[in-house]
XYZ file of C-alpha atoms in Angstrom:
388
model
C 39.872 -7.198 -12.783
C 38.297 -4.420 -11.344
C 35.765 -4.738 -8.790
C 31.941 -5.090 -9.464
C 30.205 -1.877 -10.077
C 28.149 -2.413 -7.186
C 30.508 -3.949 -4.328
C 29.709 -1.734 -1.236
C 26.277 -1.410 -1.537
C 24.357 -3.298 1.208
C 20.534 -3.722 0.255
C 18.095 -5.394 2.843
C 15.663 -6.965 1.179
C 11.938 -7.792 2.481
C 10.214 -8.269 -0.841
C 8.729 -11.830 -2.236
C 7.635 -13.180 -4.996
C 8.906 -11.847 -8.137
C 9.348 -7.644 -8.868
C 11.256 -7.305 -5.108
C 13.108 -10.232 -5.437
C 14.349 -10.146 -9.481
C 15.176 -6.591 -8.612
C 17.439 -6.860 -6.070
C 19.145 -10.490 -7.772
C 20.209 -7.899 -10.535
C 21.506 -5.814 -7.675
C 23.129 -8.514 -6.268
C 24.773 -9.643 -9.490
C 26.544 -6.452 -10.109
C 28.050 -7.063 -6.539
C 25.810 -5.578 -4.055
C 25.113 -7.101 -0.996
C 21.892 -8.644 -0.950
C 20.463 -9.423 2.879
C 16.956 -11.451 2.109
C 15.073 -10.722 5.363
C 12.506 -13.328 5.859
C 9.787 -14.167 8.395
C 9.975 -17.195 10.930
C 6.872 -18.389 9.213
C 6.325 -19.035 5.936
C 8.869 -16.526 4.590
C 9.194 -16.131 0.494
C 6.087 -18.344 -0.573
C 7.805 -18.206 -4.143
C 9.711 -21.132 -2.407
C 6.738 -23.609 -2.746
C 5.309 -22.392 -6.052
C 5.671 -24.090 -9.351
C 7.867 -26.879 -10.625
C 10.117 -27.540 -7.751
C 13.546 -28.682 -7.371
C 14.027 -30.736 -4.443
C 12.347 -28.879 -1.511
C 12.621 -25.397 -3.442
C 11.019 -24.039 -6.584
C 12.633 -23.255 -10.131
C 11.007 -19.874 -9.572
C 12.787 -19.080 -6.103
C 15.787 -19.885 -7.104
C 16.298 -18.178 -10.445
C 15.311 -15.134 -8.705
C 17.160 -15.512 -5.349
C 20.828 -16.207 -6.467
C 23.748 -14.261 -5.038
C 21.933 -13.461 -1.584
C 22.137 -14.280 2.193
C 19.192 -14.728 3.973
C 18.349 -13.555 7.682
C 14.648 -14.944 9.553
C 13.729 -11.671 11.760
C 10.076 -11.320 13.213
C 9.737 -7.945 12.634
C 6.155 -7.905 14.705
C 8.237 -8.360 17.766
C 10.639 -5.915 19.199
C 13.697 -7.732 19.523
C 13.096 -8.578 15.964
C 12.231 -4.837 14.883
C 15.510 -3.648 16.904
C 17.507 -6.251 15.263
C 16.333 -4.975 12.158
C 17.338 -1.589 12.401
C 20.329 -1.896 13.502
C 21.090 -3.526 9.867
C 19.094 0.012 8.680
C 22.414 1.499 10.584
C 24.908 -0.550 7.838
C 22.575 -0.553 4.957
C 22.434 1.815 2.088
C 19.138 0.477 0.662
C 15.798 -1.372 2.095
C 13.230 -3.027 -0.524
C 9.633 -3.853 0.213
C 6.784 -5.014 -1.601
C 4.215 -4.450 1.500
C 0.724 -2.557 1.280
C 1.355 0.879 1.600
C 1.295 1.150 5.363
C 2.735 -1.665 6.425
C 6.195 -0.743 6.895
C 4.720 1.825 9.099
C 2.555 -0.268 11.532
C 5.673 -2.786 11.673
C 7.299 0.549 12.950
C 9.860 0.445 10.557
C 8.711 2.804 7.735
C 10.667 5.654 6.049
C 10.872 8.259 8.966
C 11.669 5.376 11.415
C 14.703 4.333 8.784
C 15.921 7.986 8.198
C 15.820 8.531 12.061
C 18.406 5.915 12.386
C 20.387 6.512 9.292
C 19.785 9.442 7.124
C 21.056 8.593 4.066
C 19.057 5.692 3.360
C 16.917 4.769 0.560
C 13.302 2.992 1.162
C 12.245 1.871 -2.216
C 8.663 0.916 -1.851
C 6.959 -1.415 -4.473
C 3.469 -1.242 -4.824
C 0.633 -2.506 -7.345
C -0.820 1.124 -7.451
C 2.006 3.366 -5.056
C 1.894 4.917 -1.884
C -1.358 7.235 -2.172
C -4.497 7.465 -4.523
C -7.615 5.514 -4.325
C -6.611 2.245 -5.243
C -3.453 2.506 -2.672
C -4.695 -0.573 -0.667
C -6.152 -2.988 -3.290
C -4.944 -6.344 -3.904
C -3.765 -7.453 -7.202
C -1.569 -8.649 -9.702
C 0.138 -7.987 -12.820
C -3.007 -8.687 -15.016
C -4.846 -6.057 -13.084
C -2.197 -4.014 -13.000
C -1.546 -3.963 -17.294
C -5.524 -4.011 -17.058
C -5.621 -0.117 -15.618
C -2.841 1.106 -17.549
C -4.297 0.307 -20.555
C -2.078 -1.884 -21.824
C -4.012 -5.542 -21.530
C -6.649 -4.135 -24.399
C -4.033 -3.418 -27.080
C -2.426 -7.204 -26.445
C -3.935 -9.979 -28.576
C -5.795 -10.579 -32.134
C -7.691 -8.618 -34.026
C -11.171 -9.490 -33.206
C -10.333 -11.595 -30.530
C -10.390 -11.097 -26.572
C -7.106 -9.471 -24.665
C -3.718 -11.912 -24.571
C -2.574 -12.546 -21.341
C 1.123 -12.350 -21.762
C 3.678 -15.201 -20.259
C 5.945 -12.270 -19.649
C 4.279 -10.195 -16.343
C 4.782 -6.355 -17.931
C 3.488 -4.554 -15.061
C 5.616 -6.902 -12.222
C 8.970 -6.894 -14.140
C 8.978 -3.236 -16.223
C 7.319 -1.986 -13.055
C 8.311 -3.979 -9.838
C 11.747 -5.187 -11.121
C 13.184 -2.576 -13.480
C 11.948 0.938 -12.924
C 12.424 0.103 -9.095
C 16.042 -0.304 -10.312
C 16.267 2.827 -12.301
C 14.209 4.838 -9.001
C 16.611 3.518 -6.038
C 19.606 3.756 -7.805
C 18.632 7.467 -8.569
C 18.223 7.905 -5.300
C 21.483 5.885 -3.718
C 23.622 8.110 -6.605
C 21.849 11.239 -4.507
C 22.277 10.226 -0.982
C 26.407 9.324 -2.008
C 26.485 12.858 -3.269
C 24.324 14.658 -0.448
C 23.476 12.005 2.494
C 20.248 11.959 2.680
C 18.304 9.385 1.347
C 15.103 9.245 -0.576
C 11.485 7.090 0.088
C 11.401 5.631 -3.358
C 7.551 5.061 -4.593
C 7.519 2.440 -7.356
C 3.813 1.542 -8.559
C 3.795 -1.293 -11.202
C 0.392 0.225 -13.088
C 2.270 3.614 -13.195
C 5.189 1.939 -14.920
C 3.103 0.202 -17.102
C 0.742 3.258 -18.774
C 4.041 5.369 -18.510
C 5.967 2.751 -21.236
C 2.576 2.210 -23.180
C 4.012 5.031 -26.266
C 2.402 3.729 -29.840
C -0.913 4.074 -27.707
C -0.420 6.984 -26.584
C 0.477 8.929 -29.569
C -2.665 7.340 -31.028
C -4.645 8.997 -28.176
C -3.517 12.075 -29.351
C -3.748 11.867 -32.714
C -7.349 10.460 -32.732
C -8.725 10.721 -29.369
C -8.667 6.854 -29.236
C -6.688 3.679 -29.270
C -7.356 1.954 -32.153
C -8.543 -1.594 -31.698
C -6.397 -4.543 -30.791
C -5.001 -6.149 -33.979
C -5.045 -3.223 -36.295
C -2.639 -0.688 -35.208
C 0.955 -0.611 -36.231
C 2.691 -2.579 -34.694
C -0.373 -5.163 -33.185
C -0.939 -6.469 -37.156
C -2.440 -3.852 -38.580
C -0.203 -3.600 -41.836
C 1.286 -6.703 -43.416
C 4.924 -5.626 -43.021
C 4.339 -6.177 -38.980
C 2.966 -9.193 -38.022
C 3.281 -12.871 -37.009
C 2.649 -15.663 -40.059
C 2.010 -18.901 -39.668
C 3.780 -21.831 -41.239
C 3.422 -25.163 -42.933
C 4.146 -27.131 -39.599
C 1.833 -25.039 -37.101
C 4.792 -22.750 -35.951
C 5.108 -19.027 -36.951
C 7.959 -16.432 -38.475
C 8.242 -12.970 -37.136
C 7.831 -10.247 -39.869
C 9.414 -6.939 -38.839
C 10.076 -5.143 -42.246
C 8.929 -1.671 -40.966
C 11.301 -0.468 -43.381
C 10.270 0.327 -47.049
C 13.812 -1.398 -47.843
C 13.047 -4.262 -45.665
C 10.047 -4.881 -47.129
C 11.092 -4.592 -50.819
C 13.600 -7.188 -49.821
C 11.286 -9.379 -48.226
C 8.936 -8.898 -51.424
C 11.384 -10.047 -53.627
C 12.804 -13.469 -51.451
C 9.204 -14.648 -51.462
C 8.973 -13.917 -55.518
C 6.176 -11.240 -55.369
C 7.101 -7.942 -56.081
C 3.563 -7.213 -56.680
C 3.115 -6.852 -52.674
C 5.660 -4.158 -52.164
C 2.960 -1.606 -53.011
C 0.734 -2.922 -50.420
C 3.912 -2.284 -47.336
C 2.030 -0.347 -45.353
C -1.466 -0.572 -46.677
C -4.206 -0.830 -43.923
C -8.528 -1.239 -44.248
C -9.134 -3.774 -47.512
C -6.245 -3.400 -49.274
C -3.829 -4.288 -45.980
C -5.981 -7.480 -45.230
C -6.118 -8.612 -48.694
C -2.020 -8.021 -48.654
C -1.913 -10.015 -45.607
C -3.881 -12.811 -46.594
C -1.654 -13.488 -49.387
C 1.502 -13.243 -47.385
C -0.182 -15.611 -44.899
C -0.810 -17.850 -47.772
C 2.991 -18.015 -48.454
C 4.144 -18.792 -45.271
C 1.591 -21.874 -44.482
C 3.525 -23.171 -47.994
C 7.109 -23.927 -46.020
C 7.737 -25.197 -42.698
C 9.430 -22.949 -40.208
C 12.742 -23.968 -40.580
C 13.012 -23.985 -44.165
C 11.832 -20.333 -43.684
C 14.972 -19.855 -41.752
C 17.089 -21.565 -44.181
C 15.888 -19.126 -46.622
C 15.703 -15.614 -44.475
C 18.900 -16.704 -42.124
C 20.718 -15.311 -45.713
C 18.727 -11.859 -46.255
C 18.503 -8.932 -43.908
C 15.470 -7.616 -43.462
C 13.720 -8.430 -39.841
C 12.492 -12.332 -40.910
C 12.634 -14.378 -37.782
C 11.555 -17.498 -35.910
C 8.912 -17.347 -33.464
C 10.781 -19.330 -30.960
C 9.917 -21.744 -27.630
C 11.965 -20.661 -24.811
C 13.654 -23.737 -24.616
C 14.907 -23.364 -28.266
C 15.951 -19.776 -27.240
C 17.965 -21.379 -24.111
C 19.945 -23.197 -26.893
C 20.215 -20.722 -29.930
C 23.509 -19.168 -31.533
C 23.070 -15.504 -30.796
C 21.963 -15.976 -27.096
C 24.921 -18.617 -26.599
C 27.153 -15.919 -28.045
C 26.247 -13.706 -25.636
C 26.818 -16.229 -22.691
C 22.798 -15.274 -21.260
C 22.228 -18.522 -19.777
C 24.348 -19.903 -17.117
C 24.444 -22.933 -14.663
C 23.901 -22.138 -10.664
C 24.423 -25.585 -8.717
C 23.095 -27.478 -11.754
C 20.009 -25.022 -12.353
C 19.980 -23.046 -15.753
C 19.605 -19.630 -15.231
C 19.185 -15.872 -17.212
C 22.900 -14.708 -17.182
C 22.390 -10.812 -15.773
C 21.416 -8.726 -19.166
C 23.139 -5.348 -19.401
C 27.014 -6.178 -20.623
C 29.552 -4.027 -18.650
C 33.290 -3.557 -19.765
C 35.452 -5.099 -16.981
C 33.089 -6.943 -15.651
C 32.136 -10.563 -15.411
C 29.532 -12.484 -12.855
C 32.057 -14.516 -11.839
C 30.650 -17.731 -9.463
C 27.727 -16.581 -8.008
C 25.751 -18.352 -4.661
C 22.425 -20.411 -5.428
C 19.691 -18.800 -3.623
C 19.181 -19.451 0.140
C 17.996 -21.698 1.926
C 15.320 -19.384 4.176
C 17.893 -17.909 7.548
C 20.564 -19.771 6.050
C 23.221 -16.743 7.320
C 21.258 -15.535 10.086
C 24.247 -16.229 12.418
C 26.505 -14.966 10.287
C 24.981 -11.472 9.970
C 23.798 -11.286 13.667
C 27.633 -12.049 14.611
C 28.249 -9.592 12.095
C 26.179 -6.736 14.618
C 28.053 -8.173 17.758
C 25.970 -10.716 19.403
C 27.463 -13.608 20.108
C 26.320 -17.197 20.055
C 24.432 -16.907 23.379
C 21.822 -14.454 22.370
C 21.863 -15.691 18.915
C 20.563 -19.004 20.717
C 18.147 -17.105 23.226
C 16.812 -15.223 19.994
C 16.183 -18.290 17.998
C 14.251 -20.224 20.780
C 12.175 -17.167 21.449
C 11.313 -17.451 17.956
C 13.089 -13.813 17.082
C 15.080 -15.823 13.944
């Protein structure tokens, strides 16, 4: 078996939470070297939030696996000096600081590049490195708030959704930091010299926000929550509810689908109506709705499980933990009894293998520090100076 894709790469890691830290488990996975620098204090607060799991939470650890974790007080020097001599060994450093931060911890990119040239600061960031909302607080409802994306998410009529999956922290924070700081570690192999990577989460979020978009330019506008194309505005797109309070996912975009669909549920009368919108759409939709509150969910699936054309369960996560198709494709996996999302892009020759739980907070700081030469001595002096 070949080796991972990633084995070489040595990331230092400062983020918390959930964008830095999901990012660089993915990293991680695919057999980079993860180094989770922590504080002496509290460290990664994701440790104490949510359900918890002995004296850790669920969270931290299905977004921590795979990594080793050093405590460095960067505010002091011996802690700052420590650090950079990691910056020396390391082809990657993610942080999740204020813009600015980095910089008064005397670390930031100039400092980094100073001491190794071809290294890659990828900087995560509600609203990025410059611009007038550079040093707000926030979060990922703010964040899908600004880009425009929070108004298009709910019912028609109704108030914004606030989604249970965080759009502008994990298509922002998580995956287009990915897609920047490998960019820029592909560079800095080829040339060596690094890149500051500058990763805001409300960028990532308008820049993905497409169906709008083309209805800006169309019409000048979005159109309203609820009635464009693919938010329930035609009756061949939409969620229906059942007999038993759950729902089926109708995706028959496709004239073909629909007719298909049309003719399961007996009424070829509706096909005309596929893509019908104002009066006509909402009377076609009422009667579809009608049809589906006449079966429970699964008899829905007994019926649709034997016809292709884009009728599916709405499922609860826990149901999609157990289902066929995601079993199939081995997504969920056990780390020291704690289920977990098996990494999700599918590489030939590659497999996770057994992967580490996440770490207990400075759980290899001796390791690494022997790693850099110092010896158990002033690894001890370090640690009761508070350093580690």
């Amino acid at each position: 078996m070949r080796q991972k894709p990633l084995h070489g790469l040595r990331v230092l890691d400062l983020t918390r939470l959930l964008p830095g830290p999901l990012a660089t488990q993915h990293l991680a996975d695919y057999g980079a070297e993860v180094i989770k620098v922590e504080d002496t204090g509290a460290g990664d607060y994701a440790r104490t939030m949510g359900a918890m799991n002995g004296d850790t939470s669920f969270f931290y650890q299905i977004v921590n696996r795979g990594k080793q974790s050093l405590r460095l007080d960067l505010k002091q020097d011996a802690g700052r000096d420590l650090f950079l001599r990691l910056v020396e060994t390391a082809d990657v450093v993610v942080e999740g600081f204020r813009p600015g931060v980095m910089d008064k911890l005397g670390i930031g990119y100039d400092v980094l590049r100073a001491r190794n040239a071809r290294i890659v600061l990828c900087s995560i960031s509600g609203y990025g490195q410059t611009g007038p909302y550079a040093q707000r607080a926030g979060h990922d409802i703010n964040y899908i708030g600004y880009a425009g994306v929070l108004d298009q998410i709910g019912a028609a009529g109704g108030a914004p959704a606030i989604p249970n999956l965080q759009i502008g922290d994990l298509l922002g924070g998580s995956m287009s930091a990915l897609l920047g700081l490998l960019v820029a570690v592909i560079d800095a192999k080829a040339t060596g010299n690094g890149r500051h990577v500058d990763v805001a989460m409300t960028d990532a979020a308008l820049a993905h926000a497409i169906f709008p978009l083309a209805e800006v330019l169309a019409h000048g506008r979005v159109r309203p929550r609820g009635e464009d194309l693919l938010t329930g505005g035609v009756p061949c797109y939409g969620v229906y509810e059942t007999a038993d309070g759950r729902h089926m996912a109708v995706g028959a975009l496709e004239e073909k689908f629909w007719t298909l669909m049309c003719d399961t549920l007996e009424r070829p009368d509706l096909k005309p109506a596929h893509l019908a919108t104002g009066a006509d759409g909402a009377q076609a939709r009422a009667e579809v709705a009608a049809i589906f509150r006449r079966r429970t969910q699964a008899e829905w699936v007994a019926i649709f499980d034997r016809v292709d054309c884009c009728v599916t369960p709405v499922l609860r996560l826990e149901e999609s933990l157990d289902d066929a198709q995601i079993a199939a494709r081995g997504m969920v996996l056990d780390v020291d009894g704690v289920r977990q999302f098996a990494p999700p892009v599918r590489l030939s020759e590659f497999e996770l293998g057994d992967v580490a739980p996440a770490p207990a907070a400075g759980a290899d700081s001796d390791a690494i520090l022997s790693g850099l030469g110092l010896d158990a001595a002033e690894i001890a002096r370090l640690r009761a100076a508070g350093v580690i």
